[in-house]
Amino acid sequence: MSFYREIEPYIGALLIQMKETLSYRSDFVMQIFMRLGFPAITIAAWAAIYGATNSSTIGGLSLMSMIEYFLVTTVVFIVFFNDALWDMQWLVQSGDISAVLLKPTRFPLNIFVGGTAVTAIYFATIGVPILAFTIWLFHTQMTVSTIAVFSAYMMISLLIGFFASFTLGCLAIYFIDIGGLGMAYNWVTVWFAGGVVPLSLFPSSISSVLMSLPWAYQGYIPVSVLTGKISVAAAVALMPIGIAWLLILFAMAFVAWRFTKRYMDVAGV
Amino acid sequence: MNNYAIEVNDLKKSYKTYESLSGEKVFLSSLRRKSKIKHALKGVSFAVKKGEIVALLGENGSGKSTLIKLLTGILHPDSGTAMVLGYVPWKERVALAQRMGVVLGAHTQLWWNLPAIDSFNYMRYMYGIDEREFHQRLDYFMDVLNLKDVYKRAVRQLSLGERMKCNFAASLLHMPELVFLDEPTIGVDLPSSFALRDTLLSLRKKYGITFIIATHIIDDVKILSERVLILDEGRKVFDGPKSRVGKMFGDLKQVEIYFNDMGSVDISSYGTVVEKKTNYVRLEIPGGMIKNRRFASLLSSGRVLDYNISEPDFGYILHKFYSKLEASKGVNRRRFE
Amino acid sequence: MMENIRKYIIIFALQQLYDWKDRLQYRMQFAVFIAYSSLVPITSYVFVTVLYSVSGGIPGWGYYQLMFLTSVNNTAIAVLYYLFSIRGTYDKLKRGGLDIYLIRPVPIVISLLSPGNKYFIASVLGGIVLMVYTILHLSFTPIELIAFVLALAAGNIAYLFFLLFFVFAWYKWFTAGYWMANMNDIITDAGTWPLSIFGIFGAFVLTVMLPIGVAVYFPALIFTGKVSALTYIAIIFVAISLAAIFYKLFKIALSSYNSAAG
């Protein structure tokens, strides 16, 4: 089979998922506004906090640096969050998983493509404009190496997010309803990735632990690369750990799916 | 005292729907769409006496579900009036709900992960059913619907037929005066369908409950109702005894003939051929043809093994009715063979 | 009337009972979700503590005052999530599942207070614990306590009716509505902070149009001693008025429900 024929079904899945995302126009437009809401509130809060603080910096960050940090976080976290867990739960609860498994495609790739389609649309419509605005406002140094390293980390973020979410999503076959697990995972990992508070604001004993976890490679490090808080050289030096986490989570997802497939055969799903 | 359970006058209801323009370009075709007004009901008027069983018929999109939802207070009409058991449904919904029952085929009243008995208990409190009466009615429904082994199992573990029967029981536990059923036997196996219909007839006989049944299942109409109300594109096109539907096409009979050897018999000269196979034919003949000497001679000839004369199947009559409707709108419907 | 109220209370209580029975069929989910919803007040505590350890916090708000505001927000929102689900209601609107509620002899609001997430009880309890902890470090009078409770109740009822109206109205006009759950998350995130940080216009929007202010901020203001006694009455009056307005708007929006056909 030719390479194009192999990937053609996934291209079709990608396009139809994009179309479905855009099918409710008002929902799509409002989702864009909603994603701007969180950084707006966060920036207003930090502006007030800085106003009450004697020093011009908090945790080594000035107000402008903090604003820049949260704007870039908004962009990075479009890729950070992955819906694989929710998609799989929905398929199990609705019974549609049988229909998807009957298709001549690989199930994990189907899930990946579906989620990536949605991420791509929101990245194009929200991420890119915010990124452009941030670069313009803060005169961010966008060298070729910065762009390359940032892009590499975004890819790592996308894949880590998918593999972790997919692994947890496999539990839907056994437990049917894993919504709580999904919400708990999102809540905890947003903190661990520096989405609520920059990791540098935590005590050093805590931040050094957080920096060794995979979520720092999804959130805090790419944000810091773009905002110049971590140098390109340092980010490249850290990349092997991020890739190692990626491979570990890939292995977990692989094993989880094998067990799940076997369970489905036995249980007659 | 008002003998009418339902009185409807010129009820109208429209919806705004959207058509997406399809196309190769992903984004543009999704963003462009046309809005359309769908007139679900275009001025329907009728009345139903207490104790009647009325079948509400019509093709998909004819307005049956919309009518039921208006009469149960789920929807508000654009114009027109309706009185159900003396209430205006969309204004006095809670009071009306106490005296009516609704069985929606598409939605269940039961808690999915709990045994049906829990949902029944919930209904008891919701409708204020006395405990002794509740147990009597529960025993009755569990017995007639054959649910004794079922109602203590989680609903999600039940078959579709068992779930529908439990849903049916839940909706009727409070012994309402009027019951609306929106496709209650859809997807239900044969024994369960018979059980539901028998229960319905028994309730009507014992308690004088009025039933309005929206259905596509011909057996529901044949077994349950005396009267049919047919909707088409939001209008009432027929309201009367179901026997009168057939009479619209004259005094017709249906004949099935099993031949030894059909040979070159010109069977179409006797009537309309509905179905034809090797040595078998089903004909629709005018009633007078039975006394026709030539036809009688054929039936008593050695060519014919056996034959059966009966009233035309109601489903077939309904099909002719819809065909006639479509023809009157200038649409050619493919002949059913 | 009293008999109807008694009946509705019993039905509401039964609904909660059966909802719990329903959810407890999934024990693993129960354990995880209880653990998750317990995290919410804990992370709020951590966040405020970290904030005041590295900065001066919010102007005019001490550590315990901001912690109290945060705990009120957590508790109020947890109660809302416990009772009401925006996504669940939207799904019912989309699929015609609301029909089942509308054929029951109870006001639909009672039925709509069923599909919430029962596991948020842990968040409610955690929020209350955090509230009590902060109250012990704040001084207050009995009048302030009573006014706080009344304002909190009226304000949260107003916010609930606002959500009901918004979900139904938006669905009617635009059909799509998954984003409303995100909107609620953002509004409630804003509720964690004193409204003063959003400027006059922001404070107005978050009080009258998106009434998280009357649900959280203004009741907390009473308790933190930042307003006069006359203002208590004004706050309660505004909350009750908004509740009445949004309820009326909700009833109008409900009358245009089209089930799955429209």
PDB file of C-alpha atoms in Angstrom, chain B residues 68-290:
ATOM      1  CA  ILE B  68     -47.944  15.517  21.398  1.00  0.00           C
ATOM      2  CA  LYS B  69     -45.351  17.845  22.859  1.00  0.00           C
ATOM      3  CA  LEU B  70     -47.724  20.786  22.551  1.00  0.00           C
ATOM      4  CA  LEU B  71     -50.556  18.879  24.206  1.00  0.00           C
ATOM      5  CA  THR B  72     -48.316  17.782  27.074  1.00  0.00           C
ATOM      6  CA  GLY B  73     -47.039  21.302  27.705  1.00  0.00           C
ATOM      7  CA  ILE B  74     -43.463  20.614  26.619  1.00  0.00           C
ATOM      8  CA  LEU B  75     -43.738  23.145  23.800  1.00  0.00           C
ATOM      9  CA  HIS B  76     -45.551  26.458  23.388  1.00  0.00           C
ATOM     10  CA  PRO B  77     -47.511  26.972  20.172  1.00  0.00           C
ATOM     11  CA  ASP B  78     -47.203  29.966  17.886  1.00  0.00           C
ATOM     12  CA  SER B  79     -50.976  30.306  17.799  1.00  0.00           C
ATOM     13  CA  GLY B  80     -54.145  28.333  18.395  1.00  0.00           C
ATOM     14  CA  THR B  81     -55.731  26.894  21.497  1.00  0.00           C
ATOM     15  CA  ALA B  82     -55.851  23.565  23.237  1.00  0.00           C
ATOM     16  CA  MET B  83     -57.548  22.256  26.331  1.00  0.00           C
ATOM     17  CA  VAL B  84     -56.356  18.986  27.818  1.00  0.00           C
ATOM     18  CA  LEU B  85     -58.438  17.682  30.715  1.00  0.00           C
ATOM     19  CA  GLY B  86     -59.586  21.247  31.208  1.00  0.00           C
ATOM     20  CA  TYR B  87     -56.077  22.729  31.332  1.00  0.00           C
ATOM     21  CA  VAL B  88     -54.136  24.853  28.890  1.00  0.00           C
ATOM     22  CA  PRO B  89     -51.080  22.585  28.666  1.00  0.00           C
ATOM     23  CA  TRP B  90     -48.324  25.151  28.250  1.00  0.00           C
ATOM     24  CA  LYS B  91     -49.731  27.405  30.965  1.00  0.00           C
ATOM     25  CA  GLU B  92     -50.840  24.841  33.548  1.00  0.00           C
ATOM     26  CA  ARG B  93     -48.216  22.219  32.894  1.00  0.00           C
ATOM     27  CA  VAL B  94     -47.604  21.077  36.463  1.00  0.00           C
ATOM     28  CA  ALA B  95     -51.294  20.648  37.265  1.00  0.00           C
ATOM     29  CA  LEU B  96     -51.922  18.781  34.013  1.00  0.00           C
ATOM     30  CA  ALA B  97     -48.863  16.544  34.546  1.00  0.00           C
ATOM     31  CA  GLN B  98     -50.464  15.249  37.735  1.00  0.00           C
ATOM     32  CA  ARG B  99     -53.381  13.814  35.750  1.00  0.00           C
ATOM     33  CA  MET B 100     -51.731  12.665  32.574  1.00  0.00           C
ATOM     34  CA  GLY B 101     -49.064  10.145  31.666  1.00  0.00           C
ATOM     35  CA  VAL B 102     -46.565  10.343  28.839  1.00  0.00           C
ATOM     36  CA  VAL B 103     -44.533   7.496  27.393  1.00  0.00           C
ATOM     37  CA  LEU B 104     -41.763   8.811  25.166  1.00  0.00           C
ATOM     38  CA  GLY B 105     -40.106   6.071  23.158  1.00  0.00           C
ATOM     39  CA  ALA B 106     -36.945   8.106  22.691  1.00  0.00           C
ATOM     40  CA  HIS B 107     -36.439   9.049  26.358  1.00  0.00           C
ATOM     41  CA  THR B 108     -36.791   7.084  29.543  1.00  0.00           C
ATOM     42  CA  GLN B 109     -37.976   8.155  32.985  1.00  0.00           C
ATOM     43  CA  LEU B 110     -35.795   5.551  34.661  1.00  0.00           C
ATOM     44  CA  TRP B 111     -32.508   6.065  36.444  1.00  0.00           C
ATOM     45  CA  TRP B 112     -29.962   4.310  34.250  1.00  0.00           C
ATOM     46  CA  ASN B 113     -27.739   2.721  36.887  1.00  0.00           C
ATOM     47  CA  LEU B 114     -30.435   1.873  39.407  1.00  0.00           C
ATOM     48  CA  PRO B 115     -33.030  -0.901  39.555  1.00  0.00           C
ATOM     49  CA  ALA B 116     -36.379   0.080  38.075  1.00  0.00           C
ATOM     50  CA  ILE B 117     -38.013  -0.246  41.491  1.00  0.00           C
ATOM     51  CA  ASP B 118     -36.093   2.846  42.619  1.00  0.00           C
ATOM     52  CA  SER B 119     -37.573   4.835  39.770  1.00  0.00           C
ATOM     53  CA  PHE B 120     -41.020   3.460  40.609  1.00  0.00           C
ATOM     54  CA  ASN B 121     -40.591   4.592  44.208  1.00  0.00           C
ATOM     55  CA  TYR B 122     -39.590   8.006  42.981  1.00  0.00           C
ATOM     56  CA  MET B 123     -42.766   8.159  40.893  1.00  0.00           C
ATOM     57  CA  ARG B 124     -44.775   7.234  43.963  1.00  0.00           C
ATOM     58  CA  TYR B 125     -43.609  10.328  45.763  1.00  0.00           C
ATOM     59  CA  MET B 126     -43.782  12.528  42.713  1.00  0.00           C
ATOM     60  CA  TYR B 127     -47.425  11.708  42.059  1.00  0.00           C
ATOM     61  CA  GLY B 128     -48.401  11.311  45.710  1.00  0.00           C
ATOM     62  CA  ILE B 129     -49.565   7.698  45.336  1.00  0.00           C
ATOM     63  CA  ASP B 130     -50.831   6.097  48.502  1.00  0.00           C
ATOM     64  CA  GLU B 131     -48.487   3.318  49.657  1.00  0.00           C
ATOM     65  CA  ARG B 132     -51.084   0.533  49.604  1.00  0.00           C
ATOM     66  CA  GLU B 133     -52.323   1.546  46.165  1.00  0.00           C
ATOM     67  CA  PHE B 134     -48.755   1.845  44.958  1.00  0.00           C
ATOM     68  CA  HIS B 135     -47.988  -1.772  45.871  1.00  0.00           C
ATOM     69  CA  GLN B 136     -51.250  -2.978  44.328  1.00  0.00           C
ATOM     70  CA  ARG B 137     -50.521  -1.178  41.071  1.00  0.00           C
ATOM     71  CA  LEU B 138     -46.904  -2.275  41.096  1.00  0.00           C
ATOM     72  CA  ASP B 139     -47.986  -5.908  41.485  1.00  0.00           C
ATOM     73  CA  TYR B 140     -50.467  -5.432  38.650  1.00  0.00           C
ATOM     74  CA  PHE B 141     -47.934  -4.000  36.216  1.00  0.00           C
ATOM     75  CA  MET B 142     -45.186  -6.442  37.159  1.00  0.00           C
ATOM     76  CA  ASP B 143     -47.639  -9.253  36.542  1.00  0.00           C
ATOM     77  CA  VAL B 144     -49.214  -8.136  33.246  1.00  0.00           C
ATOM     78  CA  LEU B 145     -45.893  -6.955  31.795  1.00  0.00           C
ATOM     79  CA  ASN B 146     -43.951  -9.960  33.071  1.00  0.00           C
ATOM     80  CA  LEU B 147     -41.414  -7.853  34.929  1.00  0.00           C
ATOM     81  CA  LYS B 148     -41.186  -9.773  38.200  1.00  0.00           C
ATOM     82  CA  ASP B 149     -37.649 -10.974  37.454  1.00  0.00           C
ATOM     83  CA  VAL B 150     -36.584  -7.681  36.021  1.00  0.00           C
ATOM     84  CA  TYR B 151     -37.591  -4.716  38.123  1.00  0.00           C
ATOM     85  CA  LYS B 152     -34.925  -5.255  40.748  1.00  0.00           C
ATOM     86  CA  ARG B 153     -32.090  -5.213  38.200  1.00  0.00           C
ATOM     87  CA  ALA B 154     -30.230  -2.089  37.104  1.00  0.00           C
ATOM     88  CA  VAL B 155     -31.935  -0.538  34.084  1.00  0.00           C
ATOM     89  CA  ARG B 156     -28.700  -0.500  32.071  1.00  0.00           C
ATOM     90  CA  GLN B 157     -28.606  -4.312  32.293  1.00  0.00           C
ATOM     91  CA  LEU B 158     -32.073  -4.748  30.807  1.00  0.00           C
ATOM     92  CA  SER B 159     -32.920  -5.440  27.195  1.00  0.00           C
ATOM     93  CA  LEU B 160     -34.655  -2.733  25.190  1.00  0.00           C
ATOM     94  CA  GLY B 161     -38.012  -4.476  25.526  1.00  0.00           C
ATOM     95  CA  GLU B 162     -37.655  -4.807  29.291  1.00  0.00           C
ATOM     96  CA  ARG B 163     -36.648  -1.167  29.581  1.00  0.00           C
ATOM     97  CA  MET B 164     -39.602  -0.013  27.515  1.00  0.00           C
ATOM     98  CA  LYS B 165     -41.970  -2.066  29.659  1.00  0.00           C
ATOM     99  CA  CYS B 166     -40.468  -0.620  32.848  1.00  0.00           C
ATOM    100  CA  ASN B 167     -40.720   2.868  31.375  1.00  0.00           C
ATOM    101  CA  PHE B 168     -44.322   2.166  30.474  1.00  0.00           C
ATOM    102  CA  ALA B 169     -45.097   1.020  34.015  1.00  0.00           C
ATOM    103  CA  ALA B 170     -43.336   4.059  35.509  1.00  0.00           C
ATOM    104  CA  SER B 171     -45.412   6.413  33.360  1.00  0.00           C
ATOM    105  CA  LEU B 172     -48.707   4.781  34.297  1.00  0.00           C
ATOM    106  CA  LEU B 173     -48.250   3.993  37.982  1.00  0.00           C
ATOM    107  CA  HIS B 174     -50.280   7.016  38.986  1.00  0.00           C
ATOM    108  CA  MET B 175     -53.195   5.816  36.831  1.00  0.00           C
ATOM    109  CA  PRO B 176     -53.605   8.969  34.793  1.00  0.00           C
ATOM    110  CA  GLU B 177     -56.845   9.823  33.028  1.00  0.00           C
ATOM    111  CA  LEU B 178     -55.069  10.498  29.741  1.00  0.00           C
ATOM    112  CA  VAL B 179     -51.934   8.933  28.334  1.00  0.00           C
ATOM    113  CA  PHE B 180     -49.813  10.076  25.406  1.00  0.00           C
ATOM    114  CA  LEU B 181     -47.548   7.505  23.831  1.00  0.00           C
ATOM    115  CA  ASP B 182     -44.938   8.624  21.331  1.00  0.00           C
ATOM    116  CA  GLU B 183     -43.743   5.512  19.490  1.00  0.00           C
ATOM    117  CA  PRO B 184     -43.865   3.287  22.572  1.00  0.00           C
ATOM    118  CA  THR B 185     -43.118  -0.029  20.831  1.00  0.00           C
ATOM    119  CA  ILE B 186     -40.315   1.061  18.564  1.00  0.00           C
ATOM    120  CA  GLY B 187     -37.442  -1.431  18.636  1.00  0.00           C
ATOM    121  CA  VAL B 188     -39.344  -3.666  21.058  1.00  0.00           C
ATOM    122  CA  ASP B 189     -39.496  -7.431  20.545  1.00  0.00           C
ATOM    123  CA  LEU B 190     -42.754  -9.146  19.646  1.00  0.00           C
ATOM    124  CA  PRO B 191     -43.736 -10.606  23.025  1.00  0.00           C
ATOM    125  CA  SER B 192     -43.063  -7.270  24.751  1.00  0.00           C
ATOM    126  CA  SER B 193     -45.084  -5.406  22.129  1.00  0.00           C
ATOM    127  CA  PHE B 194     -48.028  -7.702  22.688  1.00  0.00           C
ATOM    128  CA  ALA B 195     -47.687  -7.316  26.452  1.00  0.00           C
ATOM    129  CA  LEU B 196     -47.731  -3.525  26.154  1.00  0.00           C
ATOM    130  CA  ARG B 197     -50.754  -3.533  23.894  1.00  0.00           C
ATOM    131  CA  ASP B 198     -52.678  -5.956  26.078  1.00  0.00           C
ATOM    132  CA  THR B 199     -51.956  -3.838  29.128  1.00  0.00           C
ATOM    133  CA  LEU B 200     -53.103  -0.736  27.358  1.00  0.00           C
ATOM    134  CA  LEU B 201     -56.411  -2.310  26.303  1.00  0.00           C
ATOM    135  CA  SER B 202     -56.948  -3.714  29.771  1.00  0.00           C
ATOM    136  CA  LEU B 203     -56.371  -0.314  31.374  1.00  0.00           C
ATOM    137  CA  ARG B 204     -58.766   1.349  29.015  1.00  0.00           C
ATOM    138  CA  LYS B 205     -61.431  -1.210  29.721  1.00  0.00           C
ATOM    139  CA  LYS B 206     -60.961  -1.144  33.488  1.00  0.00           C
ATOM    140  CA  TYR B 207     -60.313   2.533  34.124  1.00  0.00           C
ATOM    141  CA  GLY B 208     -61.595   4.317  31.032  1.00  0.00           C
ATOM    142  CA  ILE B 209     -58.208   5.877  30.336  1.00  0.00           C
ATOM    143  CA  THR B 210     -57.902   7.878  27.128  1.00  0.00           C
ATOM    144  CA  PHE B 211     -54.922   7.001  24.940  1.00  0.00           C
ATOM    145  CA  ILE B 212     -53.280   8.956  22.152  1.00  0.00           C
ATOM    146  CA  ILE B 213     -50.664   6.872  20.361  1.00  0.00           C
ATOM    147  CA  ALA B 214     -48.229   8.265  17.815  1.00  0.00           C
ATOM    148  CA  THR B 215     -46.856   5.298  15.986  1.00  0.00           C
ATOM    149  CA  HIS B 216     -45.423   3.880  12.777  1.00  0.00           C
ATOM    150  CA  ILE B 217     -46.147   0.304  13.809  1.00  0.00           C
ATOM    151  CA  ILE B 218     -49.184  -0.923  11.910  1.00  0.00           C
ATOM    152  CA  ASP B 219     -49.984  -3.586  14.489  1.00  0.00           C
ATOM    153  CA  ASP B 220     -50.324  -0.838  17.124  1.00  0.00           C
ATOM    154  CA  VAL B 221     -53.027   0.736  14.982  1.00  0.00           C
ATOM    155  CA  LYS B 222     -54.731  -2.515  14.032  1.00  0.00           C
ATOM    156  CA  ILE B 223     -54.916  -3.883  17.553  1.00  0.00           C
ATOM    157  CA  LEU B 224     -55.371  -0.782  19.670  1.00  0.00           C
ATOM    158  CA  SER B 225     -57.235   2.010  18.009  1.00  0.00           C
ATOM    159  CA  GLU B 226     -60.653   2.488  16.564  1.00  0.00           C
ATOM    160  CA  ARG B 227     -59.934   5.952  15.327  1.00  0.00           C
ATOM    161  CA  VAL B 228     -57.023   7.316  13.375  1.00  0.00           C
ATOM    162  CA  LEU B 229     -55.855  10.859  12.941  1.00  0.00           C
ATOM    163  CA  ILE B 230     -53.461  11.290  10.059  1.00  0.00           C
ATOM    164  CA  LEU B 231     -51.160  14.264   9.748  1.00  0.00           C
ATOM    165  CA  ASP B 232     -49.284  15.266   6.654  1.00  0.00           C
ATOM    166  CA  GLU B 233     -46.833  18.170   6.538  1.00  0.00           C
ATOM    167  CA  GLY B 234     -48.396  19.701   9.618  1.00  0.00           C
ATOM    168  CA  ARG B 235     -52.017  19.409   8.503  1.00  0.00           C
ATOM    169  CA  LYS B 236     -54.748  17.006   9.496  1.00  0.00           C
ATOM    170  CA  VAL B 237     -55.664  15.028   6.381  1.00  0.00           C
ATOM    171  CA  PHE B 238     -57.848  12.365   7.929  1.00  0.00           C
ATOM    172  CA  ASP B 239     -59.777  11.956  11.154  1.00  0.00           C
ATOM    173  CA  GLY B 240     -62.159   9.091  11.646  1.00  0.00           C
ATOM    174  CA  PRO B 241     -62.624   5.336  12.099  1.00  0.00           C
ATOM    175  CA  LYS B 242     -59.781   3.342  10.593  1.00  0.00           C
ATOM    176  CA  SER B 243     -62.225   1.319   8.507  1.00  0.00           C
ATOM    177  CA  ARG B 244     -63.089   4.500   6.647  1.00  0.00           C
ATOM    178  CA  VAL B 245     -59.512   4.820   5.399  1.00  0.00           C
ATOM    179  CA  GLY B 246     -59.926   1.665   3.351  1.00  0.00           C
ATOM    180  CA  LYS B 247     -63.391   2.664   2.151  1.00  0.00           C
ATOM    181  CA  MET B 248     -61.820   5.716   0.518  1.00  0.00           C
ATOM    182  CA  PHE B 249     -60.502   3.339  -2.137  1.00  0.00           C
ATOM    183  CA  GLY B 250     -63.776   1.531  -2.647  1.00  0.00           C
ATOM    184  CA  ASP B 251     -64.921  -1.836  -1.423  1.00  0.00           C
ATOM    185  CA  LEU B 252     -61.683  -3.733  -1.863  1.00  0.00           C
ATOM    186  CA  LYS B 253     -60.757  -7.268  -0.981  1.00  0.00           C
ATOM    187  CA  GLN B 254     -57.400  -8.971  -0.838  1.00  0.00           C
ATOM    188  CA  VAL B 255     -56.997 -12.418  -2.398  1.00  0.00           C
ATOM    189  CA  GLU B 256     -54.027 -14.749  -2.105  1.00  0.00           C
ATOM    190  CA  ILE B 257     -53.938 -17.571  -4.639  1.00  0.00           C
ATOM    191  CA  TYR B 258     -51.581 -20.559  -4.560  1.00  0.00           C
ATOM    192  CA  PHE B 259     -51.388 -22.175  -7.993  1.00  0.00           C
ATOM    193  CA  ASN B 260     -50.558 -25.652  -9.053  1.00  0.00           C
ATOM    194  CA  ASP B 261     -49.599 -24.214 -12.337  1.00  0.00           C
ATOM    195  CA  MET B 262     -50.277 -20.598 -13.132  1.00  0.00           C
ATOM    196  CA  GLY B 263     -49.628 -21.167 -16.814  1.00  0.00           C
ATOM    197  CA  SER B 264     -50.790 -18.287 -18.952  1.00  0.00           C
ATOM    198  CA  VAL B 265     -53.575 -17.082 -16.687  1.00  0.00           C
ATOM    199  CA  ASP B 266     -54.082 -13.353 -17.157  1.00  0.00           C
ATOM    200  CA  ILE B 267     -54.319 -12.672 -13.509  1.00  0.00           C
ATOM    201  CA  SER B 268     -54.226  -8.898 -13.889  1.00  0.00           C
ATOM    202  CA  SER B 269     -57.625  -8.996 -15.566  1.00  0.00           C
ATOM    203  CA  TYR B 270     -59.196  -9.765 -12.206  1.00  0.00           C
ATOM    204  CA  GLY B 271     -57.607  -6.993 -10.224  1.00  0.00           C
ATOM    205  CA  THR B 272     -54.384  -5.205  -9.224  1.00  0.00           C
ATOM    206  CA  VAL B 273     -51.420  -7.491  -8.704  1.00  0.00           C
ATOM    207  CA  VAL B 274     -49.812  -6.564  -5.395  1.00  0.00           C
ATOM    208  CA  GLU B 275     -47.314  -9.382  -5.186  1.00  0.00           C
ATOM    209  CA  LYS B 276     -46.351 -12.104  -7.637  1.00  0.00           C
ATOM    210  CA  LYS B 277     -44.019 -15.075  -7.291  1.00  0.00           C
ATOM    211  CA  THR B 278     -43.777 -18.463  -8.944  1.00  0.00           C
ATOM    212  CA  ASN B 279     -47.236 -20.002  -8.563  1.00  0.00           C
ATOM    213  CA  TYR B 280     -48.306 -17.411  -6.033  1.00  0.00           C
ATOM    214  CA  VAL B 281     -50.075 -14.135  -6.442  1.00  0.00           C
ATOM    215  CA  ARG B 282     -51.638 -11.582  -4.143  1.00  0.00           C
ATOM    216  CA  LEU B 283     -54.358  -9.520  -5.740  1.00  0.00           C
ATOM    217  CA  GLU B 284     -56.414  -6.535  -4.802  1.00  0.00           C
ATOM    218  CA  ILE B 285     -59.900  -6.934  -6.267  1.00  0.00           C
ATOM    219  CA  PRO B 286     -63.099  -4.909  -6.149  1.00  0.00           C
ATOM    220  CA  GLY B 287     -65.537  -6.465  -3.677  1.00  0.00           C
ATOM    221  CA  GLY B 288     -67.968  -7.393  -6.424  1.00  0.00           C
ATOM    222  CA  MET B 289     -65.366  -9.537  -8.180  1.00  0.00           C
ATOM    223  CA  ILE B 290     -65.962 -12.324  -5.626  1.00  0.00           C
TER     224      ILE B 290
END
